[in-house]
XYZ file of C-alpha atoms in Angstrom:
550
model
C -1.814 -22.138 -15.207
C -3.801 -19.174 -16.498
C -5.335 -18.672 -13.074
C -1.903 -18.778 -11.505
C -0.592 -16.138 -13.861
C -3.560 -13.919 -13.163
C -3.013 -14.272 -9.463
C 0.631 -13.442 -9.802
C -0.072 -10.347 -11.824
C -2.822 -9.043 -9.597
C -0.947 -9.479 -6.362
C 1.454 -6.630 -6.849
C 1.945 -5.158 -3.442
C 2.661 -1.600 -2.553
C 4.869 -3.066 0.131
C 7.164 -4.191 -2.620
C 7.890 -0.535 -3.087
C 8.600 0.555 0.437
C 12.119 -0.712 0.619
C 14.778 1.831 -0.257
C 16.009 1.527 -3.849
C 19.476 0.078 -4.339
C 20.314 1.790 -7.597
C 23.419 3.120 -5.878
C 24.277 0.670 -3.157
C 27.516 2.404 -2.352
C 25.579 5.459 -1.165
C 24.014 3.390 1.575
C 27.434 2.913 3.046
C 27.940 6.638 3.516
C 27.148 7.837 7.036
C 25.500 10.991 5.749
C 23.096 8.927 3.641
C 22.232 6.610 6.499
C 21.496 9.585 8.742
C 17.959 9.568 10.075
C 17.610 13.263 9.394
C 14.572 13.265 7.150
C 15.629 16.398 5.293
C 18.512 14.619 3.595
C 16.296 12.815 1.129
C 14.650 15.976 -0.149
C 17.673 17.833 -1.427
C 16.436 17.465 -4.984
C 12.753 17.404 -4.103
C 12.154 20.134 -6.634
C 12.401 17.618 -9.428
C 9.182 17.038 -11.244
C 8.343 13.380 -11.576
C 4.963 14.234 -13.116
C 3.916 10.746 -14.090
C 0.936 8.578 -13.357
C 0.982 4.959 -12.324
C -1.619 2.765 -13.870
C -0.444 -0.510 -12.459
C 0.286 -2.886 -15.284
C -1.641 -6.072 -14.647
C -3.169 -4.474 -11.580
C -6.730 -3.418 -11.020
C -7.878 -0.430 -13.058
C -10.341 2.230 -12.096
C -12.314 4.964 -13.743
C -13.072 7.938 -11.555
C -14.758 11.280 -12.123
C -13.784 13.151 -9.007
C -14.280 16.895 -9.161
C -12.199 17.662 -6.119
C -12.442 20.852 -4.164
C -9.388 22.587 -2.862
C -8.620 22.810 0.805
C -10.219 26.246 1.049
C -13.494 25.071 -0.399
C -13.294 26.522 -3.902
C -13.986 24.197 -6.773
C -11.119 23.201 -9.051
C -12.195 21.803 -12.380
C -9.800 18.899 -12.475
C -10.056 15.218 -11.925
C -8.390 13.716 -8.912
C -5.666 11.192 -9.588
C -6.410 7.554 -9.885
C -3.970 4.749 -9.585
C -5.860 1.745 -10.806
C -8.854 0.826 -12.915
C -11.443 -1.887 -13.088
C -13.203 -3.632 -15.880
C -16.971 -4.085 -15.559
C -16.394 -7.588 -14.254
C -13.936 -6.310 -11.681
C -11.045 -8.100 -13.356
C -7.740 -6.380 -14.083
C -7.397 -4.639 -17.422
C -4.300 -4.041 -19.456
C -2.163 -0.959 -19.381
C -3.539 0.064 -22.758
C -7.077 0.000 -21.389
C -6.451 2.561 -18.724
C -7.791 6.050 -18.344
C -7.065 9.750 -18.580
C -7.765 12.926 -16.700
C -8.478 16.509 -17.534
C -5.374 18.685 -17.145
C -5.275 21.717 -14.919
C -3.940 24.633 -16.923
C -3.516 26.928 -13.925
C -0.684 25.144 -12.227
C 2.966 24.365 -12.713
C 4.001 24.234 -16.389
C 5.621 20.919 -15.564
C 2.255 19.495 -14.670
C 0.405 18.192 -17.681
C -1.607 15.806 -15.649
C -4.867 15.499 -13.838
C -4.490 17.180 -10.445
C -3.154 20.614 -9.620
C 0.097 19.156 -8.316
C 0.080 15.437 -8.843
C 0.923 13.466 -11.949
C -1.922 11.864 -13.826
C -2.893 11.174 -17.439
C -4.217 12.917 -20.525
C -5.749 11.706 -23.730
C -4.712 12.634 -27.195
C -7.935 14.511 -27.956
C -9.315 16.599 -25.089
C -12.638 17.450 -26.717
C -13.163 13.795 -27.484
C -12.184 12.963 -23.941
C -14.753 15.351 -22.479
C -17.463 13.763 -24.577
C -16.415 10.299 -23.479
C -16.240 11.445 -19.888
C -19.831 12.654 -19.967
C -20.971 9.453 -21.617
C -19.031 7.210 -19.254
C -20.037 9.149 -16.173
C -23.675 8.813 -17.136
C -23.262 5.090 -17.734
C -21.540 4.552 -14.416
C -23.423 6.895 -12.135
C -26.845 6.021 -13.446
C -29.798 8.425 -13.602
C -29.536 12.148 -13.626
C -29.149 13.574 -10.155
C -32.399 15.492 -10.563
C -34.071 12.190 -9.767
C -32.863 12.721 -6.243
C -35.220 15.658 -5.974
C -38.114 13.311 -6.564
C -36.584 10.883 -4.078
C -36.435 13.574 -1.402
C -39.978 14.780 -2.118
C -41.290 11.248 -1.832
C -39.349 10.799 1.362
C -40.767 13.974 2.886
C -44.320 12.969 1.934
C -43.956 9.870 4.021
C -42.978 7.213 1.518
C -40.920 5.900 4.431
C -42.616 5.885 7.807
C -39.545 4.824 9.751
C -38.370 7.344 12.342
C -34.899 5.762 12.143
C -34.736 6.498 8.427
C -35.875 10.067 9.047
C -33.139 10.503 11.632
C -30.585 8.953 9.309
C -31.607 11.299 6.496
C -31.203 14.259 8.822
C -27.734 13.107 9.848
C -26.695 12.768 6.225
C -27.888 16.275 5.369
C -26.152 17.696 8.436
C -22.880 15.972 7.510
C -23.075 17.403 4.008
C -23.801 20.912 5.257
C -20.804 20.680 7.615
C -18.615 19.270 4.840
C -17.776 16.371 7.137
C -15.846 14.234 4.660
C -15.399 11.300 6.988
C -19.063 11.021 7.910
C -20.257 11.443 4.334
C -17.828 8.730 3.241
C -19.296 6.437 5.885
C -22.851 7.240 4.787
C -21.930 6.608 1.163
C -20.286 3.279 1.995
C -23.370 2.277 4.004
C -25.573 3.071 1.013
C -23.305 0.982 -1.219
C -23.396 -1.835 1.342
C -27.201 -1.676 1.455
C -27.357 -1.555 -2.346
C -29.136 1.802 -2.118
C -27.644 2.984 -5.390
C -29.651 6.174 -5.705
C -28.404 7.534 -2.398
C -24.896 6.199 -3.022
C -24.664 7.999 -6.374
C -25.945 11.224 -4.871
C -23.437 11.075 -1.997
C -20.612 10.363 -4.433
C -21.518 13.559 -6.254
C -21.468 15.470 -2.965
C -18.130 13.941 -2.019
C -16.548 15.105 -5.268
C -17.060 18.660 -4.017
C -15.380 17.885 -0.706
C -12.287 15.822 -1.468
C -8.960 17.207 -2.615
C -5.571 15.643 -3.237
C -3.944 18.791 -1.854
C -6.240 19.288 1.129
C -6.315 18.002 4.672
C -5.452 14.337 5.290
C -9.112 13.246 5.316
C -9.771 15.159 2.078
C -6.819 13.486 0.388
C -7.670 10.017 1.621
C -11.305 10.699 0.778
C -10.391 11.210 -2.872
C -8.965 7.692 -3.084
C -11.668 6.085 -0.987
C -14.260 7.672 -3.245
C -12.491 6.143 -6.223
C -12.738 2.804 -4.477
C -16.486 3.219 -4.002
C -16.945 4.227 -7.634
C -14.890 1.235 -8.748
C -16.921 -1.100 -6.545
C -20.135 -0.026 -8.280
C -18.505 0.014 -11.713
C -17.379 -3.590 -11.354
C -20.892 -4.689 -12.295
C -21.666 -1.831 -14.634
C -20.953 -0.985 -18.245
C -17.548 -1.062 -19.859
C -16.159 2.335 -18.928
C -12.406 2.262 -19.441
C -11.506 0.741 -22.780
C -11.329 3.925 -24.845
C -8.928 5.760 -22.571
C -5.138 5.748 -22.469
C -2.559 6.163 -19.754
C 1.112 5.450 -19.169
C 3.067 4.301 -16.174
C 5.905 6.319 -14.693
C 9.430 5.277 -15.456
C 10.849 2.761 -13.028
C 13.332 5.341 -11.771
C 10.485 7.732 -10.920
C 8.552 5.029 -9.113
C 11.679 4.086 -7.160
C 11.975 7.717 -6.134
C 8.413 7.731 -4.788
C 9.104 4.530 -2.861
C 12.251 5.919 -1.337
C 10.520 9.135 -0.275
C 7.819 7.140 1.510
C 10.527 5.038 3.149
C 12.157 8.210 4.483
C 8.935 10.060 5.262
C 7.572 7.612 7.798
C 9.306 5.219 10.183
C 6.894 2.341 9.535
C 9.041 0.475 7.042
C 12.375 1.273 8.674
C 10.851 0.042 11.903
C 9.829 -3.226 10.285
C 13.109 -3.898 8.519
C 15.316 -2.845 11.428
C 13.441 -4.983 13.939
C 13.493 -8.003 11.618
C 17.211 -7.555 10.948
C 17.865 -7.250 14.669
C 16.110 -10.544 15.348
C 18.071 -12.276 12.571
C 21.405 -10.851 13.719
C 20.688 -11.967 17.282
C 19.720 -15.498 16.226
C 22.763 -15.855 13.949
C 25.429 -14.312 16.162
C 27.324 -17.601 16.558
C 26.687 -19.083 13.103
C 29.310 -19.419 10.378
C 26.965 -20.095 7.454
C 23.689 -18.191 7.205
C 20.889 -18.681 4.677
C 18.211 -15.955 4.563
C 15.012 -16.584 2.601
C 13.164 -13.350 1.790
C 9.660 -14.002 0.485
C 9.424 -10.544 -1.095
C 12.835 -9.066 -1.647
C 11.779 -6.132 -3.866
C 14.854 -3.864 -4.175
C 16.731 -5.788 -1.482
C 17.349 -2.676 0.589
C 16.493 -4.395 3.853
C 19.683 -6.451 3.719
C 22.153 -3.624 3.253
C 22.415 -2.778 6.945
C 22.413 -6.459 7.938
C 25.371 -7.226 5.658
C 27.200 -4.274 7.224
C 26.354 -5.526 10.717
C 27.648 -9.006 9.918
C 30.829 -7.475 8.503
C 31.522 -5.845 11.879
C 30.817 -8.974 13.890
C 33.632 -9.967 16.301
C 35.484 -12.944 14.878
C 34.582 -12.054 11.309
C 31.440 -12.274 9.197
C 29.633 -15.508 8.352
C 29.101 -16.793 4.837
C 25.747 -15.310 3.800
C 23.403 -16.720 1.178
C 20.198 -14.856 0.389
C 17.333 -16.450 -1.522
C 15.306 -13.583 -2.964
C 11.724 -14.350 -4.002
C 9.718 -11.899 -6.067
C 7.339 -11.804 -9.015
C 7.348 -10.077 -12.381
C 5.528 -6.979 -11.152
C 8.392 -6.150 -8.814
C 10.705 -6.397 -11.794
C 8.970 -3.326 -13.211
C 9.185 -1.497 -9.893
C 12.938 -1.942 -9.615
C 13.627 -1.576 -13.335
C 14.598 -5.179 -14.076
C 14.841 -8.742 -12.830
C 16.219 -10.151 -9.614
C 19.702 -10.164 -11.111
C 19.818 -6.438 -10.344
C 19.352 -7.135 -6.649
C 21.867 -9.971 -6.672
C 24.571 -7.905 -8.356
C 24.135 -4.895 -6.105
C 24.124 -6.906 -2.887
C 27.096 -8.950 -4.084
C 29.037 -5.780 -4.803
C 28.172 -4.409 -1.367
C 29.224 -7.644 0.337
C 32.495 -7.607 -1.590
C 33.158 -4.064 -0.410
C 32.752 -5.165 3.203
C 34.592 -8.444 2.641
C 31.583 -10.613 3.470
C 31.365 -14.011 1.703
C 28.082 -13.840 -0.200
C 25.801 -15.761 -2.582
C 22.472 -14.806 -4.076
C 19.771 -17.234 -5.184
C 17.005 -15.682 -7.329
C 13.500 -17.192 -7.321
C 11.411 -15.154 -9.759
C 7.913 -16.308 -8.792
C 5.110 -15.117 -6.567
C 5.604 -16.028 -2.918
C 2.325 -17.939 -2.866
C 3.700 -20.347 -5.490
C 6.886 -21.269 -3.635
C 7.562 -24.973 -3.167
C 10.318 -26.704 -1.215
C 12.472 -27.285 -4.297
C 12.583 -23.519 -5.013
C 14.403 -22.763 -1.761
C 17.661 -24.655 -2.428
C 18.136 -25.702 1.178
C 21.664 -26.861 2.024
C 22.780 -28.818 5.075
C 25.005 -26.964 7.495
C 23.390 -23.551 6.979
C 21.505 -21.754 9.741
C 18.184 -20.660 8.242
C 16.324 -17.376 8.687
C 13.027 -16.657 6.910
C 11.717 -13.140 6.399
C 8.035 -12.305 5.924
C 8.028 -8.502 5.734
C 4.754 -6.972 4.492
C 4.038 -10.023 2.336
C 1.955 -12.697 4.077
C -1.212 -10.594 3.906
C -1.089 -11.036 0.124
C -1.301 -14.806 0.389
C -4.751 -16.315 -0.068
C -6.057 -18.056 3.023
C -8.941 -20.428 3.718
C -11.492 -17.678 3.053
C -10.284 -17.325 -0.541
C -8.783 -20.610 -1.673
C -8.924 -24.243 -0.624
C -5.149 -24.255 -1.088
C -4.790 -21.736 1.764
C -1.294 -20.546 0.807
C -1.050 -18.421 3.943
C -0.997 -21.427 6.252
C 0.657 -23.728 3.706
C 3.742 -21.518 3.583
C 3.985 -21.376 7.355
C 3.896 -25.177 7.571
C 6.461 -25.421 4.779
C 8.818 -23.012 6.544
C 8.394 -24.798 9.880
C 9.382 -28.090 8.228
C 12.761 -26.493 7.420
C 13.568 -25.994 11.135
C 14.588 -22.326 10.834
C 16.465 -20.624 13.658
C 14.254 -17.559 13.310
C 11.279 -16.376 11.241
C 10.465 -12.663 11.166
C 6.982 -11.258 10.600
C 6.222 -7.613 9.832
C 2.628 -6.691 9.035
C 0.167 -3.846 9.055
C -2.001 -3.914 12.158
C -5.350 -3.859 10.423
C -8.309 -6.206 10.134
C -9.453 -6.366 6.507
C -9.097 -10.027 5.570
C -12.483 -11.642 6.174
C -14.417 -8.547 7.225
C -17.580 -7.739 5.265
C -17.518 -4.676 3.044
C -18.885 -2.023 5.401
C -16.800 -2.810 8.531
C -13.808 -3.249 6.212
C -14.448 0.231 4.815
C -14.539 1.718 8.334
C -11.338 -0.099 9.298
C -9.582 1.131 6.155
C -10.808 4.680 6.720
C -9.452 4.760 10.274
C -6.174 3.044 9.424
C -5.215 5.211 6.456
C -6.428 8.398 8.116
C -3.685 7.853 10.685
C -1.132 7.161 7.963
C -2.099 10.218 5.896
C -1.984 12.385 9.029
C 1.540 11.174 9.776
C 2.642 12.062 6.248
C 1.058 15.482 6.669
C 3.458 16.506 9.439
C 6.484 15.796 7.239
C 5.614 17.284 3.857
C 3.484 20.322 3.089
C 0.101 19.776 1.480
C 1.221 21.531 -1.677
C 4.362 19.439 -2.032
C 4.319 17.634 -5.360
C 6.297 14.695 -4.049
C 3.785 14.075 -1.284
C 0.939 13.719 -3.758
C 2.992 11.387 -5.946
C 3.880 9.238 -2.952
C 0.284 8.959 -1.755
C -1.054 8.373 -5.235
C 1.447 5.785 -6.410
C 2.361 3.994 -3.178
C -0.785 4.029 -1.033
C -3.895 4.688 -3.107
C -3.822 1.394 -4.985
C -4.093 -0.676 -1.857
C -6.903 1.539 -0.530
C -8.869 1.041 -3.739
C -8.190 -2.689 -3.762
C -9.470 -3.129 -0.206
C -12.672 -1.215 -0.926
C -13.499 -2.249 -4.477
C -12.513 -5.900 -4.719
C -13.691 -9.224 -3.407
C -12.538 -12.830 -3.679
C -9.200 -13.565 -5.275
C -9.046 -10.068 -6.774
C -8.747 -8.522 -3.309
C -5.087 -9.060 -2.498
C -4.814 -6.576 0.389
C -5.981 -8.847 3.225
C -4.504 -7.667 6.493
C -4.883 -9.395 9.832
C -4.216 -8.276 13.383
C -1.177 -9.680 15.170
C -3.460 -11.756 17.385
C -4.643 -13.689 14.337
C -1.104 -14.070 13.014
C -0.070 -15.519 16.362
C -2.769 -18.156 16.061
C -1.596 -19.080 12.576
C 2.036 -19.355 13.633
C 1.206 -21.443 16.694
C -1.006 -23.757 14.611
C 1.975 -24.266 12.290
C 4.125 -25.270 15.269
C 6.054 -22.049 15.945
C 6.831 -20.508 19.318
C 7.568 -16.805 19.941
C 11.147 -15.535 19.693
C 11.064 -12.319 21.756
C 12.911 -9.369 20.274
C 15.990 -8.385 22.257
C 16.229 -5.246 24.384
C 18.988 -3.994 22.071
C 16.613 -4.098 19.091
C 13.939 -2.282 21.076
C 16.408 0.421 22.124
C 17.511 0.895 18.518
C 13.916 1.385 17.382
C 13.313 3.917 20.150
C 16.364 5.843 18.987
C 15.016 5.762 15.436
C 11.721 7.294 16.529
C 13.487 10.213 18.213
C 14.165 11.544 14.733
C 10.457 11.659 13.891
C 7.365 13.391 15.219
C 6.580 12.761 18.891
C 3.097 11.556 17.955
C 4.562 8.197 16.936
C 4.321 5.638 19.710
C 6.131 2.368 20.320
C 4.938 -0.404 22.598
C 6.454 -3.750 23.464
C 3.921 -6.436 24.302
C 4.485 -10.166 24.740
C 7.818 -10.006 22.919
C 6.414 -8.157 19.902
C 6.703 -4.497 18.926
C 3.790 -2.240 17.974
C 4.405 1.035 16.140
C 1.546 3.502 15.955
C 0.487 7.046 15.228
C -1.184 8.647 18.250
C -3.849 6.172 19.405
C -3.738 3.855 16.364
C -1.248 0.997 15.934
C -0.190 0.686 12.296
C 2.651 -1.861 12.068
C 3.704 -4.825 14.207
C 6.935 -6.782 14.246
C 7.465 -10.193 15.800
C 9.824 -13.149 15.528
C 9.265 -16.907 15.757
C 11.221 -20.131 15.907
């Protein structure tokens, strides 16, 4: 039972947060709110949310980034962190989290650790600086002057390998060019090879290159560096216990989630395509049961309820089973009853018969008896940004990923929707996983960059609170503690077919709707239909896929 609780706590997904909040469901019914004009959601973007998320029950991380600004000057502040790790790599409590040095030269609203972003402070700054020195020394090992001796020995021929000489030259060239991406790769390779001396030196160099307000690679680099530091710290000394931090209020976190939802089409794309498949499959049904394995704020179902309300011949009776764990309760500001009440009120407004069944457990723990299946109901099952959190055969003999698919297939659903990130991080070894993560999130950070300015406070909050945690988890964690385990659609297809499913191609109407959606965003987004599935990407990188099964 203790293991189960730990698993449930640690598996908090950023994807829980990407659905639009439903604090004011009525506003979703207003045409001006549903407009795809991105500027609508920034009318009060001047608000300062200035808070730092240290994910309660999530992984915690200590970082000592001295980030440089985009123009190359050094800012004496610590880049934001979102999570922390204990020396064993296990999650630590909220009270065990960390703090950052404030920047006194920025907005008076900002009392946190980056020039624009929210972060944390301790009660005693002089004491904090002392602890920081002590902890940095404990984590980063010997004084960097040792590297001088390392280089001298290298130049004297301690290593006779021409390949190593060439590699050393490439590293020095990357540093001189301030090539953040290449230095990150070199640092990750050193960590992978357990070359701690070089890894620590490159981390120090990277601190002078990354910036949470710089170019996309500089911003992502700040979080990837934190992941590398956390990976080394997981077997080091206890570095976090003396520091304090607080989480943002639920309302602030909801705001960050909603901004990300509006900033990029990835999540709208996923929810709209899944809803389209469900609406198509249920067009002639009078009683519909939807099982959502990660309902979060429930925002995905607002437009579907409205669509059913407008159906010729009248709406069906809709019952939604919403599954979610305790961590999502924090994100939405309360239990699943909040979602049930808001969706019920919306359905009442549109005169749609509606029931809500709350299942407040982690999706990986779901059993048949939790789903309250009733005869005579047409069943739809929704897996949106959730299956990659389920442990598979590489993590657990229980293999919840495939177990759930077999369980769902036994229910004979009319349609099952799958929305996932198109990335390969599940069973990959550390170094190729690092490269995959670097390429994937570079594309995502670049897409955010075209929507919000680099100095925009909300952009930093969104990246810090909604994306950085999963980046750090992918890089720093292994085994059951690594909950971000993405697979490519090709692998998902194999899993679904092994469970007995066959593809349910998305209709042309759904595809046309998605294309219309993308017209409201940057032209660098690309949409491709392949074998009945949809791929949404940024330039030459696919980021999200949507498919349906029966």
